[in-house]
CSV table of C-alpha atoms in Angstrom, one decimal:
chain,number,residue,atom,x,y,z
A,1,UNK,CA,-125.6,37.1,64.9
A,2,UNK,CA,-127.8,37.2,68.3
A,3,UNK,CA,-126.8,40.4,70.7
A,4,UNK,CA,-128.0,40.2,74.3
A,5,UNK,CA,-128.6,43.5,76.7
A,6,UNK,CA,-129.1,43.1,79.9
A,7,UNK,CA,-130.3,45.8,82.6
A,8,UNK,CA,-129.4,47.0,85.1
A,9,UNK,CA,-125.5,46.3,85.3
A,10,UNK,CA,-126.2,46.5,89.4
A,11,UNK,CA,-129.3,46.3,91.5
A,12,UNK,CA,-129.2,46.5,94.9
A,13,UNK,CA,-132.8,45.4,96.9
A,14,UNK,CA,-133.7,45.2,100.7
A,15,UNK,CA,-134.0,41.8,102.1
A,16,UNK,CA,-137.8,40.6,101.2
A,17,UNK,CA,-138.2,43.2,98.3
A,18,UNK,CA,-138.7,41.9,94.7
A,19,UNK,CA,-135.5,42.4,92.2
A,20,UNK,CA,-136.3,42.3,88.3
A,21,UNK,CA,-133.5,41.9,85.9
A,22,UNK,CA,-134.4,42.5,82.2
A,23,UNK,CA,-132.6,41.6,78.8
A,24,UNK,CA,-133.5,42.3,75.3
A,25,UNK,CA,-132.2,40.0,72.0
A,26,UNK,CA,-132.2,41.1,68.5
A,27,UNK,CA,-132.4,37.4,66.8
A,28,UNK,CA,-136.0,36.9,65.9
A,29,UNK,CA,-135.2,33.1,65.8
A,30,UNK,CA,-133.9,32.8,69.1
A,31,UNK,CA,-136.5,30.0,71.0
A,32,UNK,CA,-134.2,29.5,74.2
A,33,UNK,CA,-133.9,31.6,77.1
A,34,UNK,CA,-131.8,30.7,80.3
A,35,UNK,CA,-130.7,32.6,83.3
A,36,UNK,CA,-127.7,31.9,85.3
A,37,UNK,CA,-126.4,32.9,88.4
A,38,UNK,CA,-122.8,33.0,89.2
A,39,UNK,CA,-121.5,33.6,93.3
A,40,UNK,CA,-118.4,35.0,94.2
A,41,UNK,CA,-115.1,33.1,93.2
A,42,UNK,CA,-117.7,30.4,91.8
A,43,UNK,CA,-118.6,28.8,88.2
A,44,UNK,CA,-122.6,29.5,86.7
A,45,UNK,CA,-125.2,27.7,87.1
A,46,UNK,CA,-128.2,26.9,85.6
A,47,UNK,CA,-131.6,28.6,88.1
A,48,UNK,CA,-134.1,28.9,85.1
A,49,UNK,CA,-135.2,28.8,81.7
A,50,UNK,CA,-137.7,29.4,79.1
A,51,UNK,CA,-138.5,28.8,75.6
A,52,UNK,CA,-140.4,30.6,73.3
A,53,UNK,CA,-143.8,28.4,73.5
A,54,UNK,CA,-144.4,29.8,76.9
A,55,UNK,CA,-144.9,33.5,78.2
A,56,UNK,CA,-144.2,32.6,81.7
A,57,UNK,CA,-142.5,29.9,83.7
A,58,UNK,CA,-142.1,30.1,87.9
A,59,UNK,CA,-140.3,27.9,90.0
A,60,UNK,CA,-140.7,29.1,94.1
A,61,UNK,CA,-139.1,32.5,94.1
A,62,UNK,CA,-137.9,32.7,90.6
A,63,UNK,CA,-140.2,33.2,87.5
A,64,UNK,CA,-138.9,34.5,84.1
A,65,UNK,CA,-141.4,36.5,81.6
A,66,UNK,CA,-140.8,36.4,77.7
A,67,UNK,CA,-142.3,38.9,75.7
A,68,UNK,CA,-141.7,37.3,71.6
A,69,UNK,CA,-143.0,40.7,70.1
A,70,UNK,CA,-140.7,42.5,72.1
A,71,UNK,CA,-138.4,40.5,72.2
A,72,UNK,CA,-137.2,40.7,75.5
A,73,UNK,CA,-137.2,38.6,78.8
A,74,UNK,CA,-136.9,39.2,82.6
A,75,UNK,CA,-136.3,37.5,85.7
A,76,UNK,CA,-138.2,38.4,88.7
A,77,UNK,CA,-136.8,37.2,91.9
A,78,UNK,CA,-139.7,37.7,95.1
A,79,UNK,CA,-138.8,37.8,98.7
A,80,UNK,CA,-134.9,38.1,97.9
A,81,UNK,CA,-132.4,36.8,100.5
A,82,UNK,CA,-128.8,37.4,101.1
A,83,UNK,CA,-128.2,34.4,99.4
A,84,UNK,CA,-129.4,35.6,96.1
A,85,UNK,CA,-126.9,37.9,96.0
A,86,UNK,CA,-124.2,36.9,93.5
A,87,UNK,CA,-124.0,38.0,89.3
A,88,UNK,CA,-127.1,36.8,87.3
A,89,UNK,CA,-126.4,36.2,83.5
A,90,UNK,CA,-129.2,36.2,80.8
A,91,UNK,CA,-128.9,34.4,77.4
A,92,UNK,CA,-130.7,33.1,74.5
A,93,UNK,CA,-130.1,30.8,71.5
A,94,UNK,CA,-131.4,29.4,68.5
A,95,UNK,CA,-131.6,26.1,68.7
A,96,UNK,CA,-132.7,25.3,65.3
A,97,UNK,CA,-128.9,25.4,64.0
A,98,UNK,CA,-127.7,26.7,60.4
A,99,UNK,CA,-126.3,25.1,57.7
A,100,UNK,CA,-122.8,24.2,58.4
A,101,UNK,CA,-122.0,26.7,61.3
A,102,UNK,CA,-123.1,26.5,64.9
A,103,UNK,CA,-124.8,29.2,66.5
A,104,UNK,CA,-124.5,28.5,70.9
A,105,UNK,CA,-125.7,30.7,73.1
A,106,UNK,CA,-125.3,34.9,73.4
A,107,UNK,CA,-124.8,35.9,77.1
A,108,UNK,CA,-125.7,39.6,78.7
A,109,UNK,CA,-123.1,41.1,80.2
A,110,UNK,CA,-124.5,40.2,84.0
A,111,UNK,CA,-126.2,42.1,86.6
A,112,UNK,CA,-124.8,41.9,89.8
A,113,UNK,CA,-127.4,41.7,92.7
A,114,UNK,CA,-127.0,43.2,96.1
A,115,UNK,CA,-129.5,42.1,98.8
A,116,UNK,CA,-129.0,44.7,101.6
A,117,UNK,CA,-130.0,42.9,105.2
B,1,UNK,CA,-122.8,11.9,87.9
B,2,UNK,CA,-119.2,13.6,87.1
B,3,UNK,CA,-119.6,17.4,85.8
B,4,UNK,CA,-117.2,19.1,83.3
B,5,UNK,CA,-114.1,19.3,84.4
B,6,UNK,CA,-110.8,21.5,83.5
B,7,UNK,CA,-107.0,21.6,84.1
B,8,UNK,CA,-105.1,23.2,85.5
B,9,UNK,CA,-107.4,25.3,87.6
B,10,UNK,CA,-104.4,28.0,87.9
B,11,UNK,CA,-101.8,28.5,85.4
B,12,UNK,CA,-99.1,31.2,85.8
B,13,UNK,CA,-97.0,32.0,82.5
B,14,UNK,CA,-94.5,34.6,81.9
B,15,UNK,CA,-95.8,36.9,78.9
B,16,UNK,CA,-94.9,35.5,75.2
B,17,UNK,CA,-94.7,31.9,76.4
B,18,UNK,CA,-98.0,29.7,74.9
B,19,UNK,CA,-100.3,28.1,77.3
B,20,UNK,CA,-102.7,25.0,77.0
B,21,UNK,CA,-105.7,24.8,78.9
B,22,UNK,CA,-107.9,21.5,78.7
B,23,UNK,CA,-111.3,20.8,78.9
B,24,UNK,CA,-113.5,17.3,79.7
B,25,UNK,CA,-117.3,17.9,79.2
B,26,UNK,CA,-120.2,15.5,80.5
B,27,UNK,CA,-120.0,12.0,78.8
B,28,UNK,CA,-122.7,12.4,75.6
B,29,UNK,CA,-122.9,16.2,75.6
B,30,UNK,CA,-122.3,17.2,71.9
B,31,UNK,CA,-121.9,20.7,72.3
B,32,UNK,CA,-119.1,22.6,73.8
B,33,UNK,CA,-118.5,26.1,74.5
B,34,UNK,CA,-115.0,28.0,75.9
B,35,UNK,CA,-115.9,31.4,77.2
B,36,UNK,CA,-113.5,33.7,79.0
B,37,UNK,CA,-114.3,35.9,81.7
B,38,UNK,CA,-112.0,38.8,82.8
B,39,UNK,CA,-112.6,39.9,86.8
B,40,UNK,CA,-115.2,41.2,87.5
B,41,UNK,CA,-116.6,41.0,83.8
B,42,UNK,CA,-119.4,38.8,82.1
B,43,UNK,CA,-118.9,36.2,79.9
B,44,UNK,CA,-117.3,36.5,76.6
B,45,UNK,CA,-117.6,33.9,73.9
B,46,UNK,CA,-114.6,32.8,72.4
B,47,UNK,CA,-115.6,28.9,70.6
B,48,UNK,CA,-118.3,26.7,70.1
B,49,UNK,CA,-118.4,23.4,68.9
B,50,UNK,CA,-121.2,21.4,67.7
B,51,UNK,CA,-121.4,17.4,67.4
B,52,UNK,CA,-119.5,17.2,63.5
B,53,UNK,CA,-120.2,20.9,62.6
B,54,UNK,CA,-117.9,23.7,61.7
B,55,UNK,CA,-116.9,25.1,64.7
B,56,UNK,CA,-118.2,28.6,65.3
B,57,UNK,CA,-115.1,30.3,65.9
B,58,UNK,CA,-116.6,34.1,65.7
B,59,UNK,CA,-115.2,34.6,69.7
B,60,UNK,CA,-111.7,33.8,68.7
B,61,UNK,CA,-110.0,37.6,69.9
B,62,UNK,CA,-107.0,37.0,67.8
B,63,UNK,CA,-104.7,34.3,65.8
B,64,UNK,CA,-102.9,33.5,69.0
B,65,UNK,CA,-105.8,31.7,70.6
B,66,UNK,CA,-107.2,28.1,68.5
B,67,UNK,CA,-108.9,25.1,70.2
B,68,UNK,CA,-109.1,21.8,69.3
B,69,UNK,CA,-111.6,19.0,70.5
B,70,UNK,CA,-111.8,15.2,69.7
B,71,UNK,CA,-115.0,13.9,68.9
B,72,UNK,CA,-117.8,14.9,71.2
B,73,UNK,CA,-114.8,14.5,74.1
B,74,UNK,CA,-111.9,16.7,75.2
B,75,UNK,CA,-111.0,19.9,74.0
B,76,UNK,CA,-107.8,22.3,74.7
B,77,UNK,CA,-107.8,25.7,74.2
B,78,UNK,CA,-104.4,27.1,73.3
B,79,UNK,CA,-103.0,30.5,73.6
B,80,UNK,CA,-99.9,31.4,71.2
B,81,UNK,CA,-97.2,34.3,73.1
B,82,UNK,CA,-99.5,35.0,75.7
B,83,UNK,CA,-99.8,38.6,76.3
B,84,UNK,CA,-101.1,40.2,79.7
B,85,UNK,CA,-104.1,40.9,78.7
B,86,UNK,CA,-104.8,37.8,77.9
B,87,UNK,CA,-105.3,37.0,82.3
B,88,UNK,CA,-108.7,36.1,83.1
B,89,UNK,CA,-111.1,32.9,84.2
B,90,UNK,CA,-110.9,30.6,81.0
B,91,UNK,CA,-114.7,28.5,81.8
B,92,UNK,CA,-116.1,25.5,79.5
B,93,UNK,CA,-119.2,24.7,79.1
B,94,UNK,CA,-121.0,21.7,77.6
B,95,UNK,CA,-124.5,20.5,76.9
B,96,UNK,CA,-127.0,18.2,75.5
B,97,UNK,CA,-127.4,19.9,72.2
B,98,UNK,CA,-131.4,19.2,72.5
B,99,UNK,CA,-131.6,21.1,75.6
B,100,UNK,CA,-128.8,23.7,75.4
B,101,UNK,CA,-128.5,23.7,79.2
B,102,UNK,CA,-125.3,24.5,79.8
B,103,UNK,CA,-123.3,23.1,83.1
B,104,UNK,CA,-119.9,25.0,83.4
B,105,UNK,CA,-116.6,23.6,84.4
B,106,UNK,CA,-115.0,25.3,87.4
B,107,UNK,CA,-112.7,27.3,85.3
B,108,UNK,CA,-109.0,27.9,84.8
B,109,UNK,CA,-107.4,30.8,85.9
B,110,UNK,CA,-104.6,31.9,83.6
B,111,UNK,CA,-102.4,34.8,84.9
B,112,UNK,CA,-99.7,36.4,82.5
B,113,UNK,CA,-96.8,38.0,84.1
């Protein structure tokens, strides 16, 4: 099966500096790379995504990076405000499923984000 | 439109007594996913079921956990002589099976006592 790693387990950033999260998969087959962030006391949710026909893919302050060969993928986060601060959770699937089992997604194990003002 | 939802959003249980925990995912998402999540921890798989497939039950820590789900609708997890251990954020998940977007339910939190 797929196993996610996900560095660093904490990153703490000064307001306005960049924060880069980075994950590595073992699946070769995996095609589908999402990012979630999860605030205190809260459930996750969804910021950003990418599949394995791209290399990049931005969206304001957010953009996510895929290297295939590598196999590994990383979320960059510009200008960071105290608002970003919460636990960010890579993950990737397969979505071409197998025979009669069901292969779903393969979180990290999170990075919790500190913005210091 | 409505999210997943989940019930109860707390449950306290006295250790060795089995618990239900129930689980409504977005109208036409075929895939659903239970995860647990401990405080302070990530997430940790524990089922997955896809449209008619097999479920992928690979999460499952032990015998005393099994979840059922109807159709492409509800599912319940159920935990057999809950141990303390056991305590954590039980979160379900759902999605379109073409996208495998997830949207999470807001969670149950299960505490064994």
């Amino acid at each position: 099966g797929e196993n996610v790693e996900q560095h660093p387990s904490t990153l703490s950033v000064q307001e306005g500096d960049s924060a880069v999260i980075k994950c590595t998969y073992s699946d070769s087959a995996s095609n589908y790379f999402p990012w979630y962030k999860q605030e205190l006391g809260k459930r996750p949710q969804l910021i950003i995504d990418i599949r394995s026909n791209v290399g990049e893919k931005k969206d304001q302050r957010i953009a996510v990076t895929l290297n295939k060969t590598a196999k590994h993928f990383s979320l960059h986060i510009t200008e960071t405000q105290p608002e970003d601060s919460a636990v960010y959770f890579c993950a990737a699937t397969s979505t071409m499923y197998s025979g009669g089992g069901a292969d779903g997604l393969t979180f990290g194990k999170g990075t919790h984000l500190i913005i210091q003002p | 439109g409505a999210g997943v939802s989940q019930s109860p959003s707390n449950k306290v249980t006295e250790k060795g007594k089995d618990v239900e925990l129930r689980c409504d995912p977005i109208s036409g998402h075929t895939a659903l996913y239970w995860y647990r999540q401990r405080l302070g921890q990530g997430l940790e798989f524990l089922i997955y079921f896809q449209g008619n497939s097999a479920p992928d039950k690979s999460g499952l820590p032990s015998d005393r956990f099994s979840a059922e789900r109807t159709g492409e609708s509800v599912s319940t997890l159920t935990i057999q002589r809950t141990q303390q251990e056991d305590s954590a954020v039980y979160l379900c998940a759902s999605s379109l099976a073409s996208t495998a977007s997830l949207s999470f339910g807001p969670g149950t939190r299960l505490t064994v006592t």
